[in-house]
Coordinates of C-alpha atoms in Angstrom, one line a residue:
X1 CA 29.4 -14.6 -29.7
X2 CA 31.9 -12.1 -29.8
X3 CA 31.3 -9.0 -27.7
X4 CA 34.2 -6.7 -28.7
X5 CA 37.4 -5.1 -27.9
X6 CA 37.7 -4.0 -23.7
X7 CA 39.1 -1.0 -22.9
X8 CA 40.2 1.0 -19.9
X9 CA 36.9 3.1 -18.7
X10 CA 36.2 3.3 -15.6
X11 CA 33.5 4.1 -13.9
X12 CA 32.0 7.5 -14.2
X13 CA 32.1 9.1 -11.1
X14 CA 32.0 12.9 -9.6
X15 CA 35.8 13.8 -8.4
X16 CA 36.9 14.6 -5.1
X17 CA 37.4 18.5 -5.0
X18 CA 40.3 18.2 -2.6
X19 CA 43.0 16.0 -2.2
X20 CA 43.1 13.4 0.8
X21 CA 46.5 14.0 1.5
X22 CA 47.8 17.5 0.4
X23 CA 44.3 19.3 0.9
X24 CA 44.8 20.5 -2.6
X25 CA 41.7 21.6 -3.9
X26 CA 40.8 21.6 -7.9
X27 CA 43.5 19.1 -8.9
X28 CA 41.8 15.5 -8.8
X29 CA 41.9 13.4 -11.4
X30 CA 39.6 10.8 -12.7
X31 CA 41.6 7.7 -13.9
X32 CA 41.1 4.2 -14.2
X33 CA 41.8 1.7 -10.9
X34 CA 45.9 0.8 -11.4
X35 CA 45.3 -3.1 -10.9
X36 CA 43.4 -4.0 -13.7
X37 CA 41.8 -7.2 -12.4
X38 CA 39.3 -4.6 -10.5
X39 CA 36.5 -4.6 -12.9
X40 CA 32.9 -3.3 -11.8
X41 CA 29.9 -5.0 -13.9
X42 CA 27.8 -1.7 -13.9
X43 CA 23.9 -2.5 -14.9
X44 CA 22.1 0.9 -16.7
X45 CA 18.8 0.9 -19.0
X46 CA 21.2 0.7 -21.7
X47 CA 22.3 -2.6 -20.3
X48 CA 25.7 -4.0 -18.4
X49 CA 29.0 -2.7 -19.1
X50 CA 32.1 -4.2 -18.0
X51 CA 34.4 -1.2 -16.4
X52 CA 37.4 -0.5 -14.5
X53 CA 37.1 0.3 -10.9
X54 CA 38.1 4.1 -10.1
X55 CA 41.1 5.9 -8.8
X56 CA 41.6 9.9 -7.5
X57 CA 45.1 11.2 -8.4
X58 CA 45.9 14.4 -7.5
X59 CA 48.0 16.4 -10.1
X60 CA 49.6 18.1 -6.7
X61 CA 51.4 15.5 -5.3
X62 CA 50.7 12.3 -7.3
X63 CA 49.0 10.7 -4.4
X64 CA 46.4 7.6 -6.2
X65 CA 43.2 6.9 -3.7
X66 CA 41.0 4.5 -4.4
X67 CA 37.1 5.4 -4.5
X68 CA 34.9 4.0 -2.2
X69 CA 31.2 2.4 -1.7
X70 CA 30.4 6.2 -0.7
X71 CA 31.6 7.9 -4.2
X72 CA 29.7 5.1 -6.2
X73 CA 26.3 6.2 -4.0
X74 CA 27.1 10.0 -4.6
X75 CA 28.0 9.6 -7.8
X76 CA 24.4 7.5 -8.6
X77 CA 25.5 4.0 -8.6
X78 CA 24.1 1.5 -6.0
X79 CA 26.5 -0.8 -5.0
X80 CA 25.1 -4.7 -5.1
X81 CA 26.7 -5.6 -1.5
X82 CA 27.4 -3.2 1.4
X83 CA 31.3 -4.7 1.6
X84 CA 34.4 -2.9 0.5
X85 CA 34.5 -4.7 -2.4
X86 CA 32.8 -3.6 -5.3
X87 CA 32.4 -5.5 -8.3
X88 CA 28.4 -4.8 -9.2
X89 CA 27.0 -1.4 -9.1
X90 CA 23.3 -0.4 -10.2
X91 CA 22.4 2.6 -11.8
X92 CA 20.0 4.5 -9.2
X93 CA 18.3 5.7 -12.8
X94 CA 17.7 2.1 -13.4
X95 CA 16.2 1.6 -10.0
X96 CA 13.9 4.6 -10.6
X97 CA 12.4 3.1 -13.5
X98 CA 11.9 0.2 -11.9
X99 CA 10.2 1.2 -9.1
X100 CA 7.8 3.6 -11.2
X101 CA 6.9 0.8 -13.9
X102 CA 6.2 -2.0 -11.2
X103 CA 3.7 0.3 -10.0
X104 CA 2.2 1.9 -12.9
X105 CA 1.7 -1.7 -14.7
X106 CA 2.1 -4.1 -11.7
X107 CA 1.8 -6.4 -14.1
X108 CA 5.1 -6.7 -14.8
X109 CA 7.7 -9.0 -13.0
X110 CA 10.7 -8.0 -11.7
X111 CA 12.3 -10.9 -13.8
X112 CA 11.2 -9.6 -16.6
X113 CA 12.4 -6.2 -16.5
X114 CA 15.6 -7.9 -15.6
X115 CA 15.6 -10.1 -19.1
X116 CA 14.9 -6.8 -21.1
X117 CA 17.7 -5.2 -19.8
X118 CA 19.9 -8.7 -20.7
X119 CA 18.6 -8.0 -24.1
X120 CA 19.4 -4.4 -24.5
X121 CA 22.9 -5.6 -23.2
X122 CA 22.8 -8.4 -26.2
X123 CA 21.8 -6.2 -29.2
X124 CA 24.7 -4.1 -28.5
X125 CA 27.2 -7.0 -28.5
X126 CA 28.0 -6.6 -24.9
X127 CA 27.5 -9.3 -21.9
X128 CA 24.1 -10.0 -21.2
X129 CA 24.5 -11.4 -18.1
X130 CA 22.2 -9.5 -15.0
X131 CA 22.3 -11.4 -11.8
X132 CA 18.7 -11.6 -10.5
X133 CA 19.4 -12.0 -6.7
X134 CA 21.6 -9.2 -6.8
X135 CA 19.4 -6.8 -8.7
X136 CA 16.8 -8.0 -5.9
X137 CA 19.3 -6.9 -2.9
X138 CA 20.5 -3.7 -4.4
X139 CA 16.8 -3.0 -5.3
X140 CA 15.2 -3.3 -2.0
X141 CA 18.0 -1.4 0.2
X142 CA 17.1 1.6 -2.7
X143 CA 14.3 1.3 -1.8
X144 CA 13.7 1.3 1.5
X145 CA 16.6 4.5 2.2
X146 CA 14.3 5.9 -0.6
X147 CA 11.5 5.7 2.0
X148 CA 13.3 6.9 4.9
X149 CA 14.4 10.1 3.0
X150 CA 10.6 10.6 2.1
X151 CA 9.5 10.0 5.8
X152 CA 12.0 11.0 8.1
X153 CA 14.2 13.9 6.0
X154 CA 11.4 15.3 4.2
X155 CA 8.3 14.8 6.6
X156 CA 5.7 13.3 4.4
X157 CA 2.3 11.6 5.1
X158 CA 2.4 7.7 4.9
X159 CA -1.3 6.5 5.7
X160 CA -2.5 9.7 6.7
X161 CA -4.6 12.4 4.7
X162 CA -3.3 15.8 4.8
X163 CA -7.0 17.7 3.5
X164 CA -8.8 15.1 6.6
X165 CA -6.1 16.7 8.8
X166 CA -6.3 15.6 12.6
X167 CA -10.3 14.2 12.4
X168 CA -10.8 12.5 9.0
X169 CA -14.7 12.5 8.7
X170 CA -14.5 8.9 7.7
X171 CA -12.9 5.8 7.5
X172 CA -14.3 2.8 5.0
X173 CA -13.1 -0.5 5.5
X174 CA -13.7 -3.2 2.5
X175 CA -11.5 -6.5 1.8
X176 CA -9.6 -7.4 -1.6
X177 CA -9.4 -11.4 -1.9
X178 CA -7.7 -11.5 -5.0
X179 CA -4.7 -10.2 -3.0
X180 CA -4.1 -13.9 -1.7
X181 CA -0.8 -15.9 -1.5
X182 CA -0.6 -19.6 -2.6
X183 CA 0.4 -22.0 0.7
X184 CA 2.7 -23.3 -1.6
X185 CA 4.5 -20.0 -2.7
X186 CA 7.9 -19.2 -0.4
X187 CA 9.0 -23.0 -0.4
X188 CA 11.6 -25.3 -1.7
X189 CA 10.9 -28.9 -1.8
X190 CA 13.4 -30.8 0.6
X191 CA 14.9 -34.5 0.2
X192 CA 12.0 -35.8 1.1
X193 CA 10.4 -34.3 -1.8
X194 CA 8.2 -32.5 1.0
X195 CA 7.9 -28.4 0.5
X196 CA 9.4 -26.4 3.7
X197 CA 9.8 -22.7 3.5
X198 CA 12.9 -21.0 2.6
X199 CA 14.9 -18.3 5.0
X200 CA 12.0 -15.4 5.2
X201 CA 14.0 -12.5 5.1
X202 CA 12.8 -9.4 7.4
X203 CA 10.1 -6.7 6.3
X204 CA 11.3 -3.6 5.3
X205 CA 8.4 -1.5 5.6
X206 CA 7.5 -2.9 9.3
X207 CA 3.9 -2.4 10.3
X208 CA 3.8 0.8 8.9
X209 CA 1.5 0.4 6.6
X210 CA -0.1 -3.6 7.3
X211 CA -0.3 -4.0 10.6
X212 CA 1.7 -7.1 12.5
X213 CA -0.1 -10.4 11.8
X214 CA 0.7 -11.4 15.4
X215 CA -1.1 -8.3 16.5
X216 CA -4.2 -8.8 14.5
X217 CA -4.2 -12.8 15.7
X218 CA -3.5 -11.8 19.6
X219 CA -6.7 -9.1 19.3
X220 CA -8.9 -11.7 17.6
X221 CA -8.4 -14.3 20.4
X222 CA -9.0 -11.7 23.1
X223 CA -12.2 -11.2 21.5
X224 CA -13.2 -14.8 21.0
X225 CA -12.6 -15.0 24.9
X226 CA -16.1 -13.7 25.4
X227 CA -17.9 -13.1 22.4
X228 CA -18.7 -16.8 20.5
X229 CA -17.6 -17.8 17.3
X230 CA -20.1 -18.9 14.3
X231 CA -19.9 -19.2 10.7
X232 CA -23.2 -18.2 10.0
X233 CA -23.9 -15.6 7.4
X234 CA -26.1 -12.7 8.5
X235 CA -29.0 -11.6 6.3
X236 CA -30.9 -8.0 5.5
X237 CA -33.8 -8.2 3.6
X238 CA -33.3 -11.1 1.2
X239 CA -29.7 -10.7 1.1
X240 CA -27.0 -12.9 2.8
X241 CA -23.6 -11.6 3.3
X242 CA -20.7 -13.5 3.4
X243 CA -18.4 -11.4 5.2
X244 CA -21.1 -10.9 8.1
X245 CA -19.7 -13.5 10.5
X246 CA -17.8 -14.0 13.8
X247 CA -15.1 -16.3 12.6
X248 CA -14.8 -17.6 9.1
X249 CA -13.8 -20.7 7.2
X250 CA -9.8 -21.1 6.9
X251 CA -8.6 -21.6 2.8
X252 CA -6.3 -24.7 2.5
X253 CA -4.6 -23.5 -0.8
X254 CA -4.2 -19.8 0.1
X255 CA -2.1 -18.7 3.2
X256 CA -2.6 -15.1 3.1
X257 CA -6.4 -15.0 2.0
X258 CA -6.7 -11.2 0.7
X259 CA -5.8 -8.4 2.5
X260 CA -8.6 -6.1 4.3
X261 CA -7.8 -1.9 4.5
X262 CA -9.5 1.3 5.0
X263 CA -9.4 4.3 3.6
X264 CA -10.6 8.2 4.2
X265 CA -13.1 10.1 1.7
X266 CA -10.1 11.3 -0.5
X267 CA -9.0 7.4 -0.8
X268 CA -5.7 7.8 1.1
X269 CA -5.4 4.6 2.7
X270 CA -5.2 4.8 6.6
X271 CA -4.0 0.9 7.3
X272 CA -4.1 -2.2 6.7
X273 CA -4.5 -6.1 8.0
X274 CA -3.8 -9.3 6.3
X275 CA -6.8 -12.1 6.2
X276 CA -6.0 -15.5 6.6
X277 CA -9.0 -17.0 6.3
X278 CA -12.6 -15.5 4.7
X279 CA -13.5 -11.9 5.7
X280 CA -14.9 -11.5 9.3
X281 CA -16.1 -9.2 11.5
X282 CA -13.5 -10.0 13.9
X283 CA -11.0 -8.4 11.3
X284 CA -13.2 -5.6 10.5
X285 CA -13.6 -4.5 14.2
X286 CA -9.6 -4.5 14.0
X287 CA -9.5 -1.5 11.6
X288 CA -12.5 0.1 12.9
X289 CA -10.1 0.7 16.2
X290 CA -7.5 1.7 14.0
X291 CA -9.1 4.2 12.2
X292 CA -10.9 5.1 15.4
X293 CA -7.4 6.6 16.6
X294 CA -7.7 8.7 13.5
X295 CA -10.6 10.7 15.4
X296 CA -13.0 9.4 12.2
X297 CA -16.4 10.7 13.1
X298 CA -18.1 7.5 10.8
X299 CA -17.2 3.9 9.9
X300 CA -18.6 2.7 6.6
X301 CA -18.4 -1.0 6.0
X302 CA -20.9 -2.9 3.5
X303 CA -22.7 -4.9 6.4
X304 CA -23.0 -1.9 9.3
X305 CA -26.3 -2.7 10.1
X306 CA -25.4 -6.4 11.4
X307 CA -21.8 -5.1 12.4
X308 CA -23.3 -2.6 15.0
X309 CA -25.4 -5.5 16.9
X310 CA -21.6 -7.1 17.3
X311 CA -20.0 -4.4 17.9
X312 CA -21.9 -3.6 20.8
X313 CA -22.0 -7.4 22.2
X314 CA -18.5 -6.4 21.8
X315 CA -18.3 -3.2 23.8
X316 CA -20.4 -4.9 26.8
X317 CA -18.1 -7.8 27.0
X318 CA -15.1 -5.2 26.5
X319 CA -15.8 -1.7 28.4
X320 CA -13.3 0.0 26.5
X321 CA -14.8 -0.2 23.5
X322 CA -17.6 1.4 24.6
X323 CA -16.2 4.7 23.9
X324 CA -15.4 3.8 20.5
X325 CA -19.4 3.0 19.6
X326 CA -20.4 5.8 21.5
X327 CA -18.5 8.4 19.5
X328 CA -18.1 6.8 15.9
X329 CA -21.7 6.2 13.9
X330 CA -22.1 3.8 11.0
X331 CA -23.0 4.2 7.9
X332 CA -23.8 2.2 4.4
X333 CA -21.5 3.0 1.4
X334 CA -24.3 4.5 -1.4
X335 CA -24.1 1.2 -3.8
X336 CA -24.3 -1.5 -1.6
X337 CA -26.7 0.0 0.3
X338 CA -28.9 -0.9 -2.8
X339 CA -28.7 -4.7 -1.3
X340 CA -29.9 -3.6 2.4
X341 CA -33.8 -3.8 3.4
X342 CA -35.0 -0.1 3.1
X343 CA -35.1 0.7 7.0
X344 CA -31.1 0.4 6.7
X345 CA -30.8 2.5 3.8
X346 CA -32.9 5.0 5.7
X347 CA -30.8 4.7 9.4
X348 CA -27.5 4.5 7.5
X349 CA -27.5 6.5 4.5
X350 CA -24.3 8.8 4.4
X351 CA -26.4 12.1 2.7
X352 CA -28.6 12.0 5.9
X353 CA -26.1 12.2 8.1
X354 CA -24.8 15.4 9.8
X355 CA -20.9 16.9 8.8
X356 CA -20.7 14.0 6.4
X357 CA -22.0 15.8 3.3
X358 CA -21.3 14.0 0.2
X359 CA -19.6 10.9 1.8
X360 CA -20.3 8.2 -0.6
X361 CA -18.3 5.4 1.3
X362 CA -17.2 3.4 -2.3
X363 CA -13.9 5.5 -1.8
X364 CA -12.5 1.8 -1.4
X365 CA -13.1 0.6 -4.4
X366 CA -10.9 3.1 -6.3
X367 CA -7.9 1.7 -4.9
X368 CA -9.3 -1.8 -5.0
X369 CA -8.8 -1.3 -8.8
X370 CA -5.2 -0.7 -8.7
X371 CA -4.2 -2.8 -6.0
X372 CA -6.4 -6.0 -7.3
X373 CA -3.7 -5.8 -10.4
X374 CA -0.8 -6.8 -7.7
X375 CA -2.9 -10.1 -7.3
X376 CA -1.2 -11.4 -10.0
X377 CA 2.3 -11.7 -9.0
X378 CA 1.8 -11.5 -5.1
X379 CA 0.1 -15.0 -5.0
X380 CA 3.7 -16.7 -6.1
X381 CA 5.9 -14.4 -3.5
X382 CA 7.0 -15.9 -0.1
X383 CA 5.4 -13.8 2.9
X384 CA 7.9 -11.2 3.5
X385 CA 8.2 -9.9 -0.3
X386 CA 4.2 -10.2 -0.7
X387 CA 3.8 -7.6 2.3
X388 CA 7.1 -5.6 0.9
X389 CA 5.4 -4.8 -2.4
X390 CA 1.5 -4.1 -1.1
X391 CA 3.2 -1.9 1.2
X392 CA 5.6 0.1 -1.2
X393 CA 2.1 -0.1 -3.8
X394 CA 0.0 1.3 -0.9
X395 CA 2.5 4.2 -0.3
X396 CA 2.6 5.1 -3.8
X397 CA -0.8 5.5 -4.2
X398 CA -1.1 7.7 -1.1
X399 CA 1.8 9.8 -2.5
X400 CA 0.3 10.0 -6.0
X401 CA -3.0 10.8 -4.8
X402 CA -1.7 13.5 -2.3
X403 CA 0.1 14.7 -5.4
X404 CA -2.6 15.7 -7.3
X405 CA -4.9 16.4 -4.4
X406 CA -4.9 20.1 -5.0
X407 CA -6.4 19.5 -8.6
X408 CA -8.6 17.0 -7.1
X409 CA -10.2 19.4 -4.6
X410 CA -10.6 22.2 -6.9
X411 CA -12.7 20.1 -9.4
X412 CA -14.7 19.0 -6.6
X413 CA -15.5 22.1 -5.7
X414 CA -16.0 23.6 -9.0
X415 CA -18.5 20.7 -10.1
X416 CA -20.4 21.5 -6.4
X417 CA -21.0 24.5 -7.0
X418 CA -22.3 24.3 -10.4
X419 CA -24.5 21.5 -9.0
X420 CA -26.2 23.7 -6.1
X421 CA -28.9 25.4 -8.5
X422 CA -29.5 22.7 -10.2
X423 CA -30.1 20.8 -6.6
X424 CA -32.0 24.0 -5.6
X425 CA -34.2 23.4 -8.0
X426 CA -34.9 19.9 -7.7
X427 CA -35.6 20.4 -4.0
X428 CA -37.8 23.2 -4.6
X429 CA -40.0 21.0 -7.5
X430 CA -40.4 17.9 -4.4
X431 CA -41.5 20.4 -2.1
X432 CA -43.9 22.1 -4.4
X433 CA -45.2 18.7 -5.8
X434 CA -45.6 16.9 -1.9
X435 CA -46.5 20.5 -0.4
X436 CA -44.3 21.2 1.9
X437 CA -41.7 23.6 3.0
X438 CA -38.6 23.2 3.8
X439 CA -38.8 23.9 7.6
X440 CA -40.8 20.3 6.9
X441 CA -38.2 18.3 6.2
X442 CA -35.8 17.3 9.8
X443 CA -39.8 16.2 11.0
X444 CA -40.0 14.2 8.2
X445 CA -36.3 12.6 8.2
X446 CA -37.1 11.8 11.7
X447 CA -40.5 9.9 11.1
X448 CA -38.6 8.0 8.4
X449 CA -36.1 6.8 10.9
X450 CA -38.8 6.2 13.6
X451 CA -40.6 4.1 11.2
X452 CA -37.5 2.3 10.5
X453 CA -36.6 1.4 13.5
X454 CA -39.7 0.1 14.3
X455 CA -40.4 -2.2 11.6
X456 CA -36.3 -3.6 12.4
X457 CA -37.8 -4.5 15.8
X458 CA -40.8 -6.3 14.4

C-alpha cells in the first residue's frame, strides 16, 4: 500500500515570543527540526501523521533551539513518555474525546476506539499504525493531571454534595454485583502453563473515591473479633434477604465480587468499597461509618430492620460505635420497603420521619444504571485498571450531576409546589372520610409505631 509523498511539516506548535539567547521578542520562527531523522508520529481524530520534530529560530540572531516536552504540552500535544526524547505525541483533543465517550457509552473499549482511529489513518492513505500500550500511558497521565487541576487548582467537590453541604440528610448504601472482575483477568499464563498475575501498576485515583481494600479487610476482622460470623440469611415477613448476613460465601470465579457505595438524596456518590465475596453486613457497617463522618442524619439500606439488631451487638462489643447508632436513624428505601412485614414499613418509612421530607432512599439505583454498563469491560481488567475506571466513572457522574444540579433543584421545586394543593386536598378528603383533624394525626403516627413495635416483639 502506498501511503504517499513525505514532506517537511513539523509539528504545529505555538512559538516562543522571545528568544532564548538574544531576549528578542516577536522574531521566532517556526521551522522544521534540522536533522531529519527526528520524526514525531503525532495521533489526532483525523488519525496519525508522520512529522518533523520542531525547531525556534530567531530572525535576530539566527540562534536554532530545539522545542521541548514543555512546548508539545502547551501547545496540546501529550507526549507518550516523559523522556527528552519525543517521537509519539497525542493530541490532548483526542484524549478529550476519549475520556467523554468511554463514559457516555462505557460500552466501548479503549481498543476499539484505538482501531477506528487506525482506520481513519488508512482511508486517508496514511500509516495506520497506533501503539496501544502507548495510547494507554499517555492516556492515564492526561488523565489523572486532568484530575488534579479539577481538585487541587480549581477546588471542586469529588464525593461530596455541594446542596447537602456540611450535614447531608442522608446517605443510602446498596451493592452493584455486576461490577465483578474475573479471577482470571490481570494474568499471563507462565511456562508452566499456570496463570500468575502481571506487574499491577499503581492506582491513580488512590482511595479517593473506593476506599483501600486493606482498610476495609483490617475493619472486618476487627469486627469478627467479637461479633460471630454466620451465613444465614435474615428474614422479614416472608421474605429472605441475601445480603442480611455476618460474613458471606467467597466466589471462586470472580475476585472482585461487585462493588458496594453510597450515595446522598441528590445521587452524588459519597464512597465506595470493593466486595470480595457476596454482600454482607460487615461491608455495609463499613460505609455506614463513612458516611457517618459526613454528619448524615439517616442511613437507608434495603435490610435496616435486621441491620440495626447488628449494629447494635456491634456498638456493645465496640463502644465507639455507640455514638454512631445513637445519632444516625434508619430507614427503608420506599420500594423495597414493599418486601418488609408492615411493622417495618411503619418504623422505617422515610415520609414519617422528621427533616427527611421526601427522602425516597432509591437514590442508588440511578447510578446503579450507569455504572452496571462498566460491568462489561471491568470483569476482563487486572485490579489496578478496574478500580482506575469506576473511579474516573464515579467522578464523572458526581461532576455531571453537580453540573446540572441547579436545573435539577428548580424542577424539584417547581413540581412541589404545584403538588402541595393537590396533597392539601387529599389530606383534607382522609380526614373528612376517618373524621379527624389534623391535630389527630402525631397521636395516631405514634399508636401505629407502638403497635408495631409490639407485634416485632411477639
Amino acid at each position: 500500500m502506498s501511503f504517499g509523498t513525505k514532506i517537511d511539516i513539523c509539528v504545529p506548535c505555538f512559538v516562543p515570543t522571545q528568544c532564548a539567547k538574544c531576549s528578542g521578542k516577536g522574531n521566532m520562527k517556526l521551522i522544521p527540526n534540522p536533522d531529519p531523522n527526528l520524526q514525531i508520529a503525532v495521533v489526532m481524530h483525523q488519525g496519525r501523521f508522520d512529522l518533523r520534530a520542531e525547531s525556534f529560530l530567531c530572525m535576530d540572531c539566527r540562534e536554532i533551539t530545539d522545542a521541548d516536552k514543555n512546548d508539545y504540552i502547551f501547545s496540546g500535544f501529550w507526549p507518550a513518555r516523559a523522556t527528552t526524547s519525543i517521537s509519539y505525541l497525542f493530541c490532548e483533543e483526542l484524549f478529550a474525546m476519549w475520556y467523554h465517550l468511554r463514559h457516555k457509552s462505557p460500552l466501548n473499549s479503549e481498543k476499539m476506539f484505538i482501531n477506528t482511529i487506525e482506520e481513519i489513518s488508512k482511508e486517508s492513505g496514511r500509516s495506520p499504525i497506533v501503539n496501544d500500550p502507548l495510547f494507554s500511558r499517555a492516556f492515564k497521565e492526561w488523565e489523572l493531571c486532568r484530575l488534579n487541576i479539577k481538585v487541587k487548582i480549581k477546588n471542586m467537590s469529588t464525593v461530596s454534595c455541594p446542596p447537602c453541604g456540611k450535614s447531608p440528610v442522608m446517605g443510602s448504601s446498596d451493592g452493584n454485583v455486576k461490577l465483578k472482575r474475573h479471577a482470571s483477568a490481570g494474568k499471563v499464563l507462565n511456562p508452566q502453563n499456570e496463570r500468575e498475575s502481571i506487574q499491577e501498576e499503581a492506582l491513580r485515583f488512590g482511595d479517593l473515591v473506593i476506599k483501600s481494600d486493606k482498610d476495609v479487610a483490617n475493619f472486618r476482622n476487627r469486627i469478627y473479633t467479637k461479633i460471630k460470623k454466620t451465613k444465614k440469611k435474615e428474614m422479614c415477613g416472608g421474605s429472605a434477604f441475601k445480603a442480611v448476613k455476618v460474613d458471606s460465601c467467597k466466589r471462586t470465579k470472580s475476585d472482585e465480587t461487585g462493588l458496594l457505595l453510597s450515595v446522598c438524596r441528590h445521587g452524588i456518590e459519597l464512597g465506595a468499597i470493593n466486595m470480595h465475596e457476596g454482600e454482607s453486613m460487615t461491608y455495609t457497617l463499613f460505609l455506614q461509618k463513612l458516611v457517618f463522618g459526613f454528619n448524615c442524619k439517616f442511613f437507608c439500606s434495603d435490610f435496616i430492620c435486621r441491620y440495626e439488631k447488628f449494629v447494635r451487638k456491634v456498638a456493645i462489643a465496640f463502644p465507639e460505635y455507640q455514638q454512631m447508632t445513637r445519632k444516625m436513624k434508619g430507614i427503608l428505601p420506599r420500594m423495597h420497603a414493599k418486601a418488609h412485614h408492615w411493622p417495618c414499613q411503619i418504623l422505617y418509612n422515610p415520609h414519617w420521619q422528621k427533616v427527611a421530607g421526601l427522602t425516597v432512599g432509591e437514590e442508588h439505583e440511578q447510578v446503579f444504571s450507569k455504572l452496571s454498563l462498566y460491568g462489561y469491560v471491568t470483569k476482563h481488567m487486572s485490579k489496578a485498571n478496574r478500580m482506575d475506571l469506576l473511579s474516573a466513572a464515579i467522578l464523572y457522574w458526581n461532576w455531571g450531576k453537580i453540573e446540572r444540579m441547579p436545573s435539577i433543584l428548580s424542577k424539584r421545586l417547581k413540581r412541589a409546589s404545584k403538588c402541595v394543593a393537590v396533597y392539601n386536598d387529599n389530606l383534607a378528603s382522609l380526614l373528612n372520610s376517618n373524621q379527624c383533624n389534623i391535630e389527630d394525626l402525631p397521636e395516631i403516627l405514634i399508636e401505629l409505631k407502638t403497635k408495631a413495635l409490639a407485634n416485632l416483639g411477639s
